[in-house]
PDB file of C-alpha atoms in Angstrom:
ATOM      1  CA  UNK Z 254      45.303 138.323  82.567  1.00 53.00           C
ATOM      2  CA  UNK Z 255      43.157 135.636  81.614  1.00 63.00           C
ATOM      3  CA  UNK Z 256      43.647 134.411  78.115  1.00 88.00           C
ATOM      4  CA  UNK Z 257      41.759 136.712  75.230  1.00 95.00           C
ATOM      5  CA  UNK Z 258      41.539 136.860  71.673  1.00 97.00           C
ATOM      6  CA  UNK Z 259      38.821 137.097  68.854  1.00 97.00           C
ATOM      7  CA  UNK Z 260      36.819 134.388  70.086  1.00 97.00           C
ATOM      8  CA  UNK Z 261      36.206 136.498  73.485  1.00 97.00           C
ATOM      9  CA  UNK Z 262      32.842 137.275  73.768  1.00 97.00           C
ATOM     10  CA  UNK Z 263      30.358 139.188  75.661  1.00 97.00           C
ATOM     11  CA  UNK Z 264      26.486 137.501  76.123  1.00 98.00           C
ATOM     12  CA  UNK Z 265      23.722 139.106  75.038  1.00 98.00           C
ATOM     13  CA  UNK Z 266      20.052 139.808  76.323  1.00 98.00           C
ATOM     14  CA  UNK Z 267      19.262 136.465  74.841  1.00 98.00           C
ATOM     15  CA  UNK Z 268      21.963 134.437  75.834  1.00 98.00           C
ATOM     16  CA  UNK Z 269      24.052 134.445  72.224  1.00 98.00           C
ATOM     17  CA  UNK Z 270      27.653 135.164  72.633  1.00 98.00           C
ATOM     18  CA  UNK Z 271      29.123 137.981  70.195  1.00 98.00           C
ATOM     19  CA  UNK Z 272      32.963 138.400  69.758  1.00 98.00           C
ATOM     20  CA  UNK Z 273      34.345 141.902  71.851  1.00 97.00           C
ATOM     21  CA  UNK Z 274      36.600 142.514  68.718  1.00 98.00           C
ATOM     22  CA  UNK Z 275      35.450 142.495  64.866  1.00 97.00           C
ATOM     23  CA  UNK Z 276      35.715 143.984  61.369  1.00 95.00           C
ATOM     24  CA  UNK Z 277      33.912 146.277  59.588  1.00 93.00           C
ATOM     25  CA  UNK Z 278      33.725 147.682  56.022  1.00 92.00           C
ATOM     26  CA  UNK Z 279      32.147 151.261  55.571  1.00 87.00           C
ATOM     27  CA  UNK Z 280      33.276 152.651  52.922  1.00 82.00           C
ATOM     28  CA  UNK Z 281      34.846 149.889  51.036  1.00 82.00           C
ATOM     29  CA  UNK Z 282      34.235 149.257  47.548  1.00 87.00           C
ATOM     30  CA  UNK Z 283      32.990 145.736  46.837  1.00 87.00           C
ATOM     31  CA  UNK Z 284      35.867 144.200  45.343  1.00 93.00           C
ATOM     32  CA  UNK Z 285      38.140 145.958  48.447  1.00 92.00           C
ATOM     33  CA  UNK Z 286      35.631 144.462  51.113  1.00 93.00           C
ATOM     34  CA  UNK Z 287      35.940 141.093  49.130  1.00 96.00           C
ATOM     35  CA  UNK Z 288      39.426 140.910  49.956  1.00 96.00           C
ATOM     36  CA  UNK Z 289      39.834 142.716  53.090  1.00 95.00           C
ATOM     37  CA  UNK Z 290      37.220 140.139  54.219  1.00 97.00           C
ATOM     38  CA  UNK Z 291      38.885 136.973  53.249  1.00 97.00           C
ATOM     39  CA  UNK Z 292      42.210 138.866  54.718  1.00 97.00           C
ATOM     40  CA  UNK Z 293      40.608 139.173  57.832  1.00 97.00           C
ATOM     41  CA  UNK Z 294      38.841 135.406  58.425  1.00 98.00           C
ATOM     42  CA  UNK Z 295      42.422 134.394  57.735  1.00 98.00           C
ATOM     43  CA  UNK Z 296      43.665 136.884  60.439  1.00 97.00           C
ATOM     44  CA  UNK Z 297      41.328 134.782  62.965  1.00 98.00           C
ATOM     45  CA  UNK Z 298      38.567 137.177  62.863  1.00 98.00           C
ATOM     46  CA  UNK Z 299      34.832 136.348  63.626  1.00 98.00           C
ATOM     47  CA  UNK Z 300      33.059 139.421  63.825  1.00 98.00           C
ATOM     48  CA  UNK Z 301      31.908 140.763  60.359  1.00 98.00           C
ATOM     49  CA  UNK Z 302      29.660 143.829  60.013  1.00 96.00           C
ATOM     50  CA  UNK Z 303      28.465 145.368  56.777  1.00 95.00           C
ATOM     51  CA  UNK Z 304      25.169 146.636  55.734  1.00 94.00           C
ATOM     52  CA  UNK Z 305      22.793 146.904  52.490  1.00 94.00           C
ATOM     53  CA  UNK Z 306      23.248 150.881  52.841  1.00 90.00           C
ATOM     54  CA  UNK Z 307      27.005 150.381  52.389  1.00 91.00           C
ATOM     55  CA  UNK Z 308      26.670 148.935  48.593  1.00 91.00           C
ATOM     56  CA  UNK Z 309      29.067 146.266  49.443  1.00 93.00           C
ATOM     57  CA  UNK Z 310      27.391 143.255  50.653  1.00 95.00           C
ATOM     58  CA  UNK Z 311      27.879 141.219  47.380  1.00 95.00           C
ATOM     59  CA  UNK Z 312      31.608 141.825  47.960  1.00 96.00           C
ATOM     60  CA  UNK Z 313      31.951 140.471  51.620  1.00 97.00           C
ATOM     61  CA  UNK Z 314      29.847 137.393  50.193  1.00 98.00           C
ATOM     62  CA  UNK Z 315      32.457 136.785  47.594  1.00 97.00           C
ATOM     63  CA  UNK Z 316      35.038 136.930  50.969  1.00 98.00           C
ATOM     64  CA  UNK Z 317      33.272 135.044  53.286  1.00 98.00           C
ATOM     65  CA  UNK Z 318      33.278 132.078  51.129  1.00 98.00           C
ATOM     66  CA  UNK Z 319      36.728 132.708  49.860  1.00 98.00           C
ATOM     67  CA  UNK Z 320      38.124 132.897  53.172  1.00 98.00           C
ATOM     68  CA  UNK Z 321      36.466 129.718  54.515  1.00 98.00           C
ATOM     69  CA  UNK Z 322      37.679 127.870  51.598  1.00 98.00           C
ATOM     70  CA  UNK Z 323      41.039 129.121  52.458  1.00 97.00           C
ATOM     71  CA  UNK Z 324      41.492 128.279  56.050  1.00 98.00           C
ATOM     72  CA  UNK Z 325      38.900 125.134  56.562  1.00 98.00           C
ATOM     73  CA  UNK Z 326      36.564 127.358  58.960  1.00 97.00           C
ATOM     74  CA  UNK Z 327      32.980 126.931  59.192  1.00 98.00           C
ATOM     75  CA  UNK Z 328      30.170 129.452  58.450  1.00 97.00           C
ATOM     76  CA  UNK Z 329      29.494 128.370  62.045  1.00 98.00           C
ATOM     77  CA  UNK Z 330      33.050 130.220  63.215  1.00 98.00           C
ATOM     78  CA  UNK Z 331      31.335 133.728  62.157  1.00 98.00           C
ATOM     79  CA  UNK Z 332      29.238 136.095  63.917  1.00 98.00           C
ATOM     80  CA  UNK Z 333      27.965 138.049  60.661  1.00 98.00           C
ATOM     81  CA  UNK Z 334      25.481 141.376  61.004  1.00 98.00           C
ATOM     82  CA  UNK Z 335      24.343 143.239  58.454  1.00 97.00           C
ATOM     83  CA  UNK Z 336      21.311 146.018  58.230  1.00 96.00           C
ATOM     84  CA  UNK Z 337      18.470 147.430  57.106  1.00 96.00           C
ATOM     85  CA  UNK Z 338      18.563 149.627  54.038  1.00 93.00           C
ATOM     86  CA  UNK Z 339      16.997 152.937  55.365  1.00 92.00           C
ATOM     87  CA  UNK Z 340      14.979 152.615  51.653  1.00 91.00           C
ATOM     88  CA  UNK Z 341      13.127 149.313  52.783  1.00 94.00           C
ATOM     89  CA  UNK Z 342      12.712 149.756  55.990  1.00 95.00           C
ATOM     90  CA  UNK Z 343       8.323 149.171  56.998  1.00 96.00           C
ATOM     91  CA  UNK Z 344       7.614 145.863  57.813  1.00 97.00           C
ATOM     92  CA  UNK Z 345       6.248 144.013  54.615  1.00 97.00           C
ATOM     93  CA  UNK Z 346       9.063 146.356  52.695  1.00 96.00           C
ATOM     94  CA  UNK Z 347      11.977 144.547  55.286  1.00 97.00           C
ATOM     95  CA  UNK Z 348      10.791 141.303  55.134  1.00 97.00           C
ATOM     96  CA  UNK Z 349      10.399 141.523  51.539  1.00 94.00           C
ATOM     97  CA  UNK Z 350      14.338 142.421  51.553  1.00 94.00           C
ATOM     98  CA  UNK Z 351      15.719 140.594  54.029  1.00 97.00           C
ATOM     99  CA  UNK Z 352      16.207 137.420  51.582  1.00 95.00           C
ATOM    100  CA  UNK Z 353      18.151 139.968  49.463  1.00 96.00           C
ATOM    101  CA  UNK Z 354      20.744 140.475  51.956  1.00 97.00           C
ATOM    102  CA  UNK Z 355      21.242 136.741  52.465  1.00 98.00           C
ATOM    103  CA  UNK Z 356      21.972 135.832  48.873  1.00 97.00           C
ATOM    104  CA  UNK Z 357      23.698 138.981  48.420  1.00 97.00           C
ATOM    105  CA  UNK Z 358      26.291 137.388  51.410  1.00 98.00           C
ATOM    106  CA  UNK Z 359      25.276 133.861  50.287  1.00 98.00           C
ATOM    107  CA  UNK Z 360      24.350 133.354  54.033  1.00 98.00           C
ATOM    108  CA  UNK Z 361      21.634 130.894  54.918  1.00 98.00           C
ATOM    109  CA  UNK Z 362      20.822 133.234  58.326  1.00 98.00           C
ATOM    110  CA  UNK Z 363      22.209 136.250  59.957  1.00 98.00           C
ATOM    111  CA  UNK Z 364      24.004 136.182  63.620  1.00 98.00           C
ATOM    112  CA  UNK Z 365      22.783 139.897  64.192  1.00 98.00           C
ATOM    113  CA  UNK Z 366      20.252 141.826  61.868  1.00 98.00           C
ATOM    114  CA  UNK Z 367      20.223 145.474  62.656  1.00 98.00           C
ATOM    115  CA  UNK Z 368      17.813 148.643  61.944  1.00 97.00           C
ATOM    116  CA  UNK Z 369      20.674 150.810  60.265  1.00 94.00           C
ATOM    117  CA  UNK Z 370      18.787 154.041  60.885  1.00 93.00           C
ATOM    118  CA  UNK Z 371      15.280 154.754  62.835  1.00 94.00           C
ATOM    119  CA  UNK Z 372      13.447 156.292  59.793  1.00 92.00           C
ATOM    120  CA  UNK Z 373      10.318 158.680  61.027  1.00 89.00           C
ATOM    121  CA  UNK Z 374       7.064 156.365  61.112  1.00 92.00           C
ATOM    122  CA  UNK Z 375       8.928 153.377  60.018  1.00 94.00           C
ATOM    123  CA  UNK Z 376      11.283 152.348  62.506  1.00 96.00           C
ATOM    124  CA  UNK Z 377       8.641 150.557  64.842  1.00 97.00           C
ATOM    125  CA  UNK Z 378       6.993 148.524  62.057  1.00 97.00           C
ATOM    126  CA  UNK Z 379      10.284 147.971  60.602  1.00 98.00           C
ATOM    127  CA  UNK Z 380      11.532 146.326  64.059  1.00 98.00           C
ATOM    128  CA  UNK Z 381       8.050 144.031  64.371  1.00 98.00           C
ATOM    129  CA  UNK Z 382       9.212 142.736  61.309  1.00 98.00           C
ATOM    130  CA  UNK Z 383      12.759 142.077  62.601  1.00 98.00           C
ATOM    131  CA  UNK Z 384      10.833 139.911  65.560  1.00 98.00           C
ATOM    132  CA  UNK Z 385       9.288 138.074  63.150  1.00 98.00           C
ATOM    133  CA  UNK Z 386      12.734 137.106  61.629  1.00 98.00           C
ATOM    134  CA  UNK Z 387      13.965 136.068  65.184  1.00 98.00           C
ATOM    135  CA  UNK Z 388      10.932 134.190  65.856  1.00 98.00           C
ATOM    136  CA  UNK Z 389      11.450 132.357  62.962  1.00 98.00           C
ATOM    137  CA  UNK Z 390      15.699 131.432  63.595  1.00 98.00           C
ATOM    138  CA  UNK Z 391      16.320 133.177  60.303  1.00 98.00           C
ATOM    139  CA  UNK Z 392      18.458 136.169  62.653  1.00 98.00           C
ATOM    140  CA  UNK Z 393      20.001 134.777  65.840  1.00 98.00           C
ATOM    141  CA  UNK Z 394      20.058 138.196  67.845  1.00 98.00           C
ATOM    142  CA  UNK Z 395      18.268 141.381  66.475  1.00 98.00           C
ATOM    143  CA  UNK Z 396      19.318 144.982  67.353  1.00 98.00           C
ATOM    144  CA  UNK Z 397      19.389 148.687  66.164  1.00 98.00           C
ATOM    145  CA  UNK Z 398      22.083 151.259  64.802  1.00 96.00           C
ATOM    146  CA  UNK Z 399      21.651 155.153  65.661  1.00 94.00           C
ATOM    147  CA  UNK Z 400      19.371 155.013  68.383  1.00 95.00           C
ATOM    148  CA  UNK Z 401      20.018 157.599  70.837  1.00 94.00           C
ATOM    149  CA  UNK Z 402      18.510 158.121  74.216  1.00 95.00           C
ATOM    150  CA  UNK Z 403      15.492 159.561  73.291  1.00 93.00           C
ATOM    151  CA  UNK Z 404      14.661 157.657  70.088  1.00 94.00           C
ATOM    152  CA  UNK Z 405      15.174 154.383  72.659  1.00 97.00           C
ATOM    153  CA  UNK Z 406      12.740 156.246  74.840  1.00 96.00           C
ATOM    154  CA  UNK Z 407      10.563 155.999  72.643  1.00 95.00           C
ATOM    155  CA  UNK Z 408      10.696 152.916  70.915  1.00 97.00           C
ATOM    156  CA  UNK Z 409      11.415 150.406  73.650  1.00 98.00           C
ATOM    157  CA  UNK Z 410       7.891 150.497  75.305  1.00 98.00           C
ATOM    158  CA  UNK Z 411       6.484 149.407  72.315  1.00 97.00           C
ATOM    159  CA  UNK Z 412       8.646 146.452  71.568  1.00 98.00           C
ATOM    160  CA  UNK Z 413       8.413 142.678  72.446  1.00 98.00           C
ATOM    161  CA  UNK Z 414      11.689 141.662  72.163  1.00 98.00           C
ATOM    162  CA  UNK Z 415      14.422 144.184  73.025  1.00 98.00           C
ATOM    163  CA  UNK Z 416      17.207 145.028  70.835  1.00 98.00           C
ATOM    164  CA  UNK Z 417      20.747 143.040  71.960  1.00 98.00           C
ATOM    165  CA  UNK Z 418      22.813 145.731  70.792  1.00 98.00           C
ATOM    166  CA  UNK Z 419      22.805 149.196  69.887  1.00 98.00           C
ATOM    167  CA  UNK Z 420      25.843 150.668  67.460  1.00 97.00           C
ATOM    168  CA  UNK Z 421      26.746 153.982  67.854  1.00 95.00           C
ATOM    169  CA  UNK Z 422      29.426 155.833  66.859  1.00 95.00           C
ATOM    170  CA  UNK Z 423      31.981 155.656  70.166  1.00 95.00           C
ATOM    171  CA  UNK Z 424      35.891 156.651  70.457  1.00 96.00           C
ATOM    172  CA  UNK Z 425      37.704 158.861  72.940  1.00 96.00           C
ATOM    173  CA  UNK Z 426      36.718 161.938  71.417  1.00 94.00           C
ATOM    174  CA  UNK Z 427      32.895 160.706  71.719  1.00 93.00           C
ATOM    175  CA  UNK Z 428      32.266 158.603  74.656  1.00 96.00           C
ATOM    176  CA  UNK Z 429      28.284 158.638  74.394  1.00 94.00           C
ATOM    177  CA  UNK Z 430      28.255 159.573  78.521  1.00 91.00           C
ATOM    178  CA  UNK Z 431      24.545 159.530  78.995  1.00 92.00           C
ATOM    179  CA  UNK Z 432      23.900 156.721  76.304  1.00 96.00           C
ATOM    180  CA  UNK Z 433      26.272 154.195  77.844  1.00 96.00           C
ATOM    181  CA  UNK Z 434      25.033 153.865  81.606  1.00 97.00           C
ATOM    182  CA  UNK Z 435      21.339 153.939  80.355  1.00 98.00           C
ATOM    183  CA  UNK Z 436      22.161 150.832  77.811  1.00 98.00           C
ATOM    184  CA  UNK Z 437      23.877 149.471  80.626  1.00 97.00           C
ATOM    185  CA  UNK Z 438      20.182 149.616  82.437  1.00 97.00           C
ATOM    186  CA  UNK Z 439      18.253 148.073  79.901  1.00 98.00           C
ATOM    187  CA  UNK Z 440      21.040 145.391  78.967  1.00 98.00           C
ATOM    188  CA  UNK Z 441      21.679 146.384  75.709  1.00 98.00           C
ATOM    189  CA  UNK Z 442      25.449 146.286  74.893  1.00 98.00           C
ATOM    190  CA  UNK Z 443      26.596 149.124  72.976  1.00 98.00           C
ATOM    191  CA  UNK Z 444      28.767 148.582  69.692  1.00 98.00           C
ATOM    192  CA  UNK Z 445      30.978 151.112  68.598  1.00 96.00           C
ATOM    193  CA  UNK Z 446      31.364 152.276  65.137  1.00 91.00           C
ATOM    194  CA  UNK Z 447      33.779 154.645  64.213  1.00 90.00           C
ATOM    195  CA  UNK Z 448      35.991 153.346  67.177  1.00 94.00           C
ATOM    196  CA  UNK Z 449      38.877 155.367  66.012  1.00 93.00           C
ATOM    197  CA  UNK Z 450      37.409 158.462  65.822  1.00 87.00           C
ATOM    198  CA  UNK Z 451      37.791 158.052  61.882  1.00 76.00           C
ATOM    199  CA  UNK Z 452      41.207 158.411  62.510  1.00 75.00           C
ATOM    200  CA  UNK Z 453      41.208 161.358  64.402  1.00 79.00           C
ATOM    201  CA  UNK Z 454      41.982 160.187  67.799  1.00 85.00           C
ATOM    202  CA  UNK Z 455      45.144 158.058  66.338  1.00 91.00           C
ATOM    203  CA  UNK Z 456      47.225 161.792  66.705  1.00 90.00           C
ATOM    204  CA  UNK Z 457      46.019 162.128  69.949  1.00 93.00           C
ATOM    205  CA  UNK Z 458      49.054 163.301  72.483  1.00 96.00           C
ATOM    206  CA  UNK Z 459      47.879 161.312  74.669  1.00 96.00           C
ATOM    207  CA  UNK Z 460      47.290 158.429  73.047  1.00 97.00           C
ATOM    208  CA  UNK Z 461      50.823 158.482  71.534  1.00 97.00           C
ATOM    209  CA  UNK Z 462      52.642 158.965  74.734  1.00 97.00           C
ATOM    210  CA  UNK Z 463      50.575 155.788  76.219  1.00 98.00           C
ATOM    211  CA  UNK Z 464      51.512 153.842  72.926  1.00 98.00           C
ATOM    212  CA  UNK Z 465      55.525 154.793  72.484  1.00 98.00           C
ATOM    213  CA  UNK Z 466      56.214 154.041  76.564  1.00 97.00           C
ATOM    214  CA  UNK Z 467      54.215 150.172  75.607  1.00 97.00           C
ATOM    215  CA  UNK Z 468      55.830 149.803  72.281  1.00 97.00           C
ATOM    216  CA  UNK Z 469      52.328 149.584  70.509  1.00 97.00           C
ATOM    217  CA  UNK Z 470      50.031 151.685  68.372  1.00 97.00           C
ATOM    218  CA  UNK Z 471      47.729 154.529  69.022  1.00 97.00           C
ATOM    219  CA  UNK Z 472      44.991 152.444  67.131  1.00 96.00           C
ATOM    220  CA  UNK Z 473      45.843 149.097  69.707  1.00 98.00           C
ATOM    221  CA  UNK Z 474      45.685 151.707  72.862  1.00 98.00           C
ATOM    222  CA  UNK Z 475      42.270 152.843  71.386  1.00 97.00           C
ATOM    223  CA  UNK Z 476      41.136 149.555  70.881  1.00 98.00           C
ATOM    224  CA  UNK Z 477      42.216 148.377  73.961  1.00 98.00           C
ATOM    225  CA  UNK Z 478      41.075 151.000  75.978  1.00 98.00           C
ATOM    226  CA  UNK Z 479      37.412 150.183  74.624  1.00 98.00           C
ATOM    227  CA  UNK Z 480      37.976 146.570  75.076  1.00 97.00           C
ATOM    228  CA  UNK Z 481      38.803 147.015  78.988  1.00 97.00           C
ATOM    229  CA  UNK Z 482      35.516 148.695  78.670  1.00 96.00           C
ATOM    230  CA  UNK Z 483      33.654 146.342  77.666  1.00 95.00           C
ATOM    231  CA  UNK Z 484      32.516 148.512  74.224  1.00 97.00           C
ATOM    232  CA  UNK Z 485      32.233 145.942  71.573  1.00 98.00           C
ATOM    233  CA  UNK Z 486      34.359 147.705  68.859  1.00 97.00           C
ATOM    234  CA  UNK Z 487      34.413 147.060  64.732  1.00 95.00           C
ATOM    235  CA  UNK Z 488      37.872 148.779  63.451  1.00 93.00           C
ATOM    236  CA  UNK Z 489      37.530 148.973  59.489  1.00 85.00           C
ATOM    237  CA  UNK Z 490      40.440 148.780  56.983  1.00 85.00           C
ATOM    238  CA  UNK Z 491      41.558 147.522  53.475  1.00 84.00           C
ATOM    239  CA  UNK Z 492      45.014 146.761  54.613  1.00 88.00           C
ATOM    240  CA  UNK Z 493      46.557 143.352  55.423  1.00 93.00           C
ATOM    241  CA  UNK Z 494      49.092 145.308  57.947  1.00 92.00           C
ATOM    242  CA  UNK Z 495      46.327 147.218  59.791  1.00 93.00           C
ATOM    243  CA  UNK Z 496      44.320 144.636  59.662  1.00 95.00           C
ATOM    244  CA  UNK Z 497      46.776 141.692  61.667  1.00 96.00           C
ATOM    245  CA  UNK Z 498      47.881 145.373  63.761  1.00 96.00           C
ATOM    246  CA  UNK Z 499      44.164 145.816  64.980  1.00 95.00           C
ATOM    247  CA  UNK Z 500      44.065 142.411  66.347  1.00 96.00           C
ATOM    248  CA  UNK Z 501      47.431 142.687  68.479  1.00 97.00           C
ATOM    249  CA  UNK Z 502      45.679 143.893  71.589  1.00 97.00           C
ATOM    250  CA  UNK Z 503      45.640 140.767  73.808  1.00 97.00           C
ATOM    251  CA  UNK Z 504      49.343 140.606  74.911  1.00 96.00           C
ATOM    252  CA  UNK Z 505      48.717 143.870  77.357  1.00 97.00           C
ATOM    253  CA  UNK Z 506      46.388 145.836  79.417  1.00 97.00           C
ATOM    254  CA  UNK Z 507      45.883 149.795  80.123  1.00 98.00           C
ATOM    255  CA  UNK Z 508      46.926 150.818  83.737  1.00 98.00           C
ATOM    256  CA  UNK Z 509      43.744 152.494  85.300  1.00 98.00           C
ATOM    257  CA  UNK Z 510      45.674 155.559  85.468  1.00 98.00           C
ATOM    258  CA  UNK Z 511      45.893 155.212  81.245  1.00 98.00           C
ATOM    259  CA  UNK Z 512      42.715 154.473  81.018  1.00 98.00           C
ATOM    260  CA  UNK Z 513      41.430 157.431  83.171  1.00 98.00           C
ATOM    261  CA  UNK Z 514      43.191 159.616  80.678  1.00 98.00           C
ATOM    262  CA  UNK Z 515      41.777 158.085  77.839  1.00 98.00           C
ATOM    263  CA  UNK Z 516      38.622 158.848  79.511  1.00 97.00           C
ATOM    264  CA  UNK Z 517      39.264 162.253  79.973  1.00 97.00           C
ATOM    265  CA  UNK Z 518      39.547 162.592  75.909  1.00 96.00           C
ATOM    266  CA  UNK Z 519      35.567 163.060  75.393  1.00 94.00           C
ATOM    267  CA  UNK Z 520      34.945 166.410  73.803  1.00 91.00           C
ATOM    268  CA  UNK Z 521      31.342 165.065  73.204  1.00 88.00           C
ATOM    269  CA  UNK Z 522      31.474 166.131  70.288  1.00 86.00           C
ATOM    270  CA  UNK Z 523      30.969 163.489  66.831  1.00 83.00           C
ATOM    271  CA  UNK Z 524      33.862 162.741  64.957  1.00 76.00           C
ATOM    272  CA  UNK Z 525      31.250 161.478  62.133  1.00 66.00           C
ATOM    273  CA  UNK Z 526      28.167 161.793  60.564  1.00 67.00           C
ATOM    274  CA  UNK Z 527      24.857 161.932  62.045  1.00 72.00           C
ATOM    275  CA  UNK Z 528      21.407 162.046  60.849  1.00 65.00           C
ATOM    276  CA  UNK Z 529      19.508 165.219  61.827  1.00 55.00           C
ATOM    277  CA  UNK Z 530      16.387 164.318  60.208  1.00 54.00           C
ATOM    278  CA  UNK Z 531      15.786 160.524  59.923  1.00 59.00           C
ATOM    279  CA  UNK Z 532      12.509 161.197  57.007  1.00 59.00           C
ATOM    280  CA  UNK Z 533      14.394 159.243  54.351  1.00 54.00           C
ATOM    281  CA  UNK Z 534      11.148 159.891  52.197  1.00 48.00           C
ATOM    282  CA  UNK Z 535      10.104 162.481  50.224  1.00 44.00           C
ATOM    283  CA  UNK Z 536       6.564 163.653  50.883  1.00 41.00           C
ATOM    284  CA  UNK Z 537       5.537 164.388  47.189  1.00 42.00           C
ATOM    285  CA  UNK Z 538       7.384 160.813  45.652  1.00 42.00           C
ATOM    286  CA  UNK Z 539       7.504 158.710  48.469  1.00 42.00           C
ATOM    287  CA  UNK Z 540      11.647 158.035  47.030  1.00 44.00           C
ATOM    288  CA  UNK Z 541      14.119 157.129  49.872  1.00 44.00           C
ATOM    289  CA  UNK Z 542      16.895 159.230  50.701  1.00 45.00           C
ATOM    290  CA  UNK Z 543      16.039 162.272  49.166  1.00 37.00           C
ATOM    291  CA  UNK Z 544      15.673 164.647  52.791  1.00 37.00           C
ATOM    292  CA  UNK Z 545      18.513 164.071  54.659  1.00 40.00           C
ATOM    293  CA  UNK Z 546      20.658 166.368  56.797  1.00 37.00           C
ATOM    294  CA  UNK Z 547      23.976 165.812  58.348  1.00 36.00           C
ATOM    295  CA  UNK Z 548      25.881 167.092  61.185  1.00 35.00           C
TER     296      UNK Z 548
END
């Protein structure tokens, strides 16, 4: 097995390598992502993925230069994304914002700037305005969240540059089997949020039996499973222990008889939320977030 860890990296569409292996902080309040953050660039991590939408970019800021100061790393040693608040999204409206987002994370540029969401009638103006930022080196790699097959379909004729990654929610329970070979086509690596199946898939039978006969955890098979797969995966938690545990998945590989069980795990059904109706606007106010629906 040839040597792996955090630093190993796929290559995008544009020749930018991105770590296989990151953090991310849904869900976590600001002063939790502050220090889950610092934990986790002192755990070796260079991956980082929050987003405006997430209220907690401030936070991972505050950790990003804590945790450099801590261990001597550069800003250089990080591959940090962030996204598109669904409320700005339009072109003038994202580049007005996009300065927001670096002094909120008191970043000079971005490694990966994504469109969290494709809003009706704004997504392809919002992503010309994304170019523009990539034209300009202020993004080194741009991309999109939430894009399924047909929204792709739709968008990708009309782009110049096309998106390096895609993140979609992706875990055994939700293996995205007509999204992933048609990425595949148009070279766009897919990123997995949710890559535990929000917990779900860590009780997994399965899973567990894999795990207790290699002495590891149901989270490392997981995250193994999708490394060996070449997903690019962003595990999330608060927790120093979880945190160094989520890492430990370089000392072993799945058997392709484990991993064809893993594989046989997709329900296709989500184990999170998903936008029904991407309209963030209300007709009569023009106020963001107001018509949304969930699965």
């Amino acid at each position: 097995m040839a040597t792996e860890n955090l630093t190993t990296s796929v290559t995008l569409n544009n020749g930018i390598k991105m770590p296989r292996l990151g953090f991310g902080v849904w869900k976590a309040a600001p002063a939790d992502a502050q220090q889950a953050v610092k934990e986790a660039i002192e755990a070796g991590y260079v991956l980082l993925d929050t987003a405006k939408q997430y209220g907690n970019e401030e936070g991972v800021g505050r950790g990003i230069k804590a945790g450099l100061a801590e261990t001597g790393r550069t800003r250089e040693s990080l591959f940090i994304t962030s996204k598109v608040f669904n409320g700005d999204q339009g072109y003038q409206s994202t580049l007005d914002n996009f300065s927001g987002t670096l002094d909120r994370l008191q970043l000079d540029y971005l490694d990966l700037y994504l469109i969290h969401w494709p809003v009706t009638g704004k997504y392809k103006e919002t992503w010309k305005a994304l170019e523009k930022l990539y034209a300009e080196k202020k993004v080194r790699a741009i991309g999109v969240s939430n894009f399924d097959r047909a929204t792709l379909e739709d968008f990708l004729p009309t782009v110049e540059v096309t998106p390096a990654v895609d993140q979609m929610e992706f875990n055994p329970q939700f293996q995205q089997a007509e999204l992933v070979p048609y990425l595949k086509e148009k070279g766009i690596y897919l990123e997995a949020w949710s890559p535990l199946g929000g917990g779900k898939s860590l009780n997994e039978p399965v899973i567990k039996k894999i795990a207790a006969a290699k002495n590891k955890t149901t989270a490392q098979i997981i995250l193994r499973w999708e490394f060996q797969k070449g997903i690019i995966a962003i595990p999330k938690s608060i927790h120093r222990e979880r945190i160094d545990s989520n890492k430990a998945i370089f000392d072993f590989e799945l058997t392709t008889e484990e991993m064809n069980l893993l594989d046989q795990l997709d329900t296709g059904k989500r184990t999170g939320p998903w936008l029904q109706n991407f309209d963030w606007y209300d007709p009569q106010t023009g106020d963001p977030d107001l018509v949304q629906t969930w699965d």
